[in-house]
Protein backbone atom coordinates (compact mmCIF):
# COMPACT_ATOMS: atom_id res chain seq x y z
CA UNK A 1 97.98 136.22 173.33
CA UNK A 2 99.12 133.15 171.34
CA UNK A 3 101.63 133.31 168.56
CA UNK A 4 100.23 133.31 165.05
CA UNK A 5 99.10 129.85 163.99
CA UNK A 6 98.96 128.38 167.53
CA UNK A 7 96.04 127.96 169.91
CA UNK A 8 96.58 129.47 173.40
CA UNK A 9 97.14 126.09 175.09
CA UNK A 10 97.45 123.65 172.23
CA UNK A 11 98.92 122.59 168.95
CA UNK A 12 99.26 124.81 165.91
CA UNK A 13 96.02 125.76 164.23
CA UNK A 14 95.18 126.31 160.58
CA UNK A 15 96.00 129.87 159.60
CA UNK A 16 93.17 132.33 159.19
CA UNK A 17 92.89 133.44 155.55
CA UNK A 18 93.23 137.05 156.70
CA UNK A 19 96.33 136.40 158.79
CA UNK A 20 99.05 138.33 156.96
CA UNK A 21 101.83 136.78 159.07
CA UNK A 22 100.64 133.21 158.36
CA UNK A 23 100.29 133.87 154.64
CA UNK A 24 103.69 135.59 154.57
CA UNK A 25 105.25 132.56 156.28
CA UNK A 26 103.61 130.17 153.82
CA UNK A 27 104.79 132.23 150.84
CA UNK A 28 108.34 132.39 152.21
CA UNK A 29 108.34 128.61 152.70
CA UNK A 30 107.07 128.09 149.16
CA UNK A 31 109.69 130.51 147.85
CA UNK A 32 112.44 128.40 149.46
CA UNK A 33 111.11 125.40 147.54
CA UNK A 34 111.00 127.37 144.27
CA UNK A 35 114.53 128.68 144.81
CA UNK A 36 115.69 125.11 145.40
CA UNK A 37 113.96 123.97 142.18
CA UNK A 38 115.61 126.83 140.28
CA UNK A 39 119.01 126.04 141.78
CA UNK A 40 118.69 122.38 140.82
CA UNK A 41 117.73 123.33 137.26
CA UNK A 42 120.85 125.50 137.04
CA UNK A 43 123.08 122.83 138.59
CA UNK A 44 123.00 120.91 135.33
CA UNK A 45 124.78 123.80 133.58
CA UNK A 46 126.85 125.24 136.43
CA UNK A 47 130.05 124.08 134.75
CA UNK A 48 129.20 126.40 131.83
CA UNK A 49 127.58 129.51 133.34
CA UNK A 50 127.11 131.29 136.64
CA UNK A 51 123.69 132.51 137.80
CA UNK A 52 124.44 136.13 136.75
CA UNK A 53 125.63 134.91 133.34
CA UNK A 54 122.50 132.80 132.96
CA UNK A 55 120.40 135.81 133.84
CA UNK A 56 122.15 137.76 131.07
CA UNK A 57 121.36 134.94 128.62
CA UNK A 58 117.72 134.98 129.73
CA UNK A 59 117.45 138.73 129.17
CA UNK A 60 119.05 138.53 125.72
CA UNK A 61 117.03 135.46 124.83
CA UNK A 62 113.79 137.14 125.89
CA UNK A 63 114.38 140.54 124.28
CA UNK A 64 116.60 139.70 121.35
CA UNK A 65 119.68 141.64 120.37
CA UNK A 66 120.58 144.72 122.38
CA UNK A 67 123.27 147.32 122.82
CA UNK A 68 125.51 146.98 125.87
CA UNK A 69 124.02 149.97 127.71
CA UNK A 70 120.46 148.66 127.23
CA UNK A 71 121.48 145.19 128.39
CA UNK A 72 123.19 146.60 131.49
CA UNK A 73 120.06 148.63 132.33
CA UNK A 74 117.85 145.55 132.01
CA UNK A 75 120.17 143.64 134.31
CA UNK A 76 120.54 146.50 136.77
CA UNK A 77 124.36 146.45 136.54
CA UNK A 78 127.09 148.74 135.25
CA UNK A 79 127.99 148.37 131.56
CA UNK A 80 131.49 147.21 132.55
CA UNK A 81 130.00 144.39 134.65
CA UNK A 82 127.70 143.36 131.80
CA UNK A 83 130.66 143.40 129.41
CA UNK A 84 132.74 141.12 131.66
CA UNK A 85 129.84 138.63 131.88
CA UNK A 86 129.29 138.88 128.16
CA UNK A 87 132.98 138.30 127.37
CA UNK A 88 132.83 135.00 129.25
CA UNK A 89 129.62 133.99 127.45
CA UNK A 90 131.18 134.85 124.08
CA UNK A 91 134.23 132.73 124.94
CA UNK A 92 131.86 129.85 125.80
CA UNK A 93 130.01 130.23 122.48
CA UNK A 94 126.74 131.22 124.17
CA UNK A 95 126.58 134.87 123.05
CA UNK A 96 128.06 137.02 120.31
CA UNK A 97 128.79 140.61 119.28
CA UNK A 98 127.89 141.83 115.83
CA UNK A 99 127.98 145.14 114.02
CA UNK A 100 124.51 146.67 113.84
CA UNK A 101 123.58 146.60 110.14
CA UNK A 102 121.38 149.69 110.63
CA UNK A 103 124.23 151.68 112.21
CA UNK A 104 127.71 150.31 111.54
CA UNK A 105 129.16 152.33 114.43
CA UNK A 106 127.13 150.26 116.93
CA UNK A 107 127.69 146.77 118.21
CA UNK A 108 124.74 144.60 119.15
CA UNK A 109 124.80 141.63 121.47
CA UNK A 110 122.80 138.45 120.95
CA UNK A 111 122.45 134.89 122.17
CA UNK A 112 123.81 132.15 119.92
CA UNK A 113 121.74 129.07 119.07
CA UNK A 114 123.74 127.19 121.72
CA UNK A 115 122.87 129.90 124.27
CA UNK A 116 119.18 129.56 123.39
CA UNK A 117 119.43 125.77 123.84
CA UNK A 118 120.98 126.24 127.27
CA UNK A 119 118.18 128.61 128.38
CA UNK A 120 115.55 126.19 127.05
CA UNK A 121 117.23 123.22 128.77
CA UNK A 122 117.28 124.94 132.16
CA UNK A 123 113.70 126.17 131.75
CA UNK A 124 112.43 122.73 130.71
CA UNK A 125 114.11 121.10 133.70
CA UNK A 126 112.54 123.58 136.07
CA UNK A 127 109.11 123.13 134.47
CA UNK A 128 109.38 119.31 134.80
CA UNK A 129 110.27 119.50 138.47
CA UNK A 130 107.50 121.99 139.28
CA UNK A 131 105.02 119.79 137.38
CA UNK A 132 106.07 116.75 139.42
CA UNK A 133 105.40 118.69 142.61
CA UNK A 134 102.04 119.99 141.39
CA UNK A 135 100.99 116.43 140.42
CA UNK A 136 101.18 115.49 144.12
CA UNK A 137 98.60 118.14 145.05
CA UNK A 138 94.93 117.11 145.10
CA UNK A 139 92.96 118.51 142.12
CA UNK A 140 90.74 120.70 144.33
CA UNK A 141 93.82 122.16 146.02
CA UNK A 142 95.40 122.82 142.61
CA UNK A 143 92.46 125.02 141.64
CA UNK A 144 92.75 126.94 144.90
CA UNK A 145 96.51 127.25 144.39
CA UNK A 146 96.00 128.72 140.91
CA UNK A 147 93.66 131.37 142.31
CA UNK A 148 95.98 132.15 145.22
CA UNK A 149 99.11 132.39 143.10
CA UNK A 150 97.39 134.55 140.49
CA UNK A 151 96.22 136.90 143.22
CA UNK A 152 99.74 136.97 144.70
CA UNK A 153 101.45 137.70 141.36
CA UNK A 154 98.82 140.29 140.44
CA UNK A 155 99.38 142.04 143.77
CA UNK A 156 103.13 142.02 143.09
CA UNK A 157 102.73 143.31 139.55
CA UNK A 158 104.31 140.27 137.91
CA UNK A 159 103.21 139.26 134.42
CA UNK A 160 101.76 135.77 134.05
CA UNK A 161 104.18 133.11 132.90
CA UNK A 162 103.70 132.27 129.23
CA UNK A 163 102.55 128.76 128.33
CA UNK A 164 105.05 125.98 127.75
CA UNK A 165 106.79 126.24 124.41
CA UNK A 166 106.48 130.02 124.18
CA UNK A 167 109.05 132.68 124.92
CA UNK A 168 109.11 132.81 128.69
CA UNK A 169 110.84 134.72 131.41
CA UNK A 170 112.46 131.53 132.75
CA UNK A 171 113.52 132.80 136.14
CA UNK A 172 111.05 135.56 136.68
CA UNK A 173 113.09 138.42 135.26
CA UNK A 174 110.23 140.21 133.54
CA UNK A 175 111.17 142.93 131.11
CA UNK A 176 111.19 146.42 132.47
CA UNK A 177 112.14 148.10 129.20
CA UNK A 178 110.41 147.82 125.86
CA UNK A 179 111.96 145.33 123.46
CA UNK A 180 114.48 146.90 121.13
CA UNK A 181 115.16 149.80 123.50
């Protein structure tokens, strides 16, 4: 039997739409491209933040102010790890701690205006690069790609990306806790 995507005695063939291995391979190849786009968008700010720190900014920017424990849960890290990342972001002027006006014993964490600008800058760069790639795809293939990607993200349980100019989940870190939790 021939390997997936190859005729028994000839060159590679177009994958069958029901061929899970071929689709998986295509998705993994596309994911490498998307990771590269994301990495390039972060390269412009790598002198200011690391990827984990950027992720923290994205979560705070998306959800608004939060307590340390809630932030750590959203990030999937220990509170001490979140605090170390946050301390560096505070020192860089990208995040801040403030006393919760509703409960003066609590401290809330939030992104500064400069932190919001950084998240928006990275997101805009990524959007521009993805748009330049999509522009090179034939219009009929774009329509098919929309359907395929929607089916893929639906199957994975991912929320649709908000339109440009709205609050987005810039690197795909969808919320798993209600806002304000």
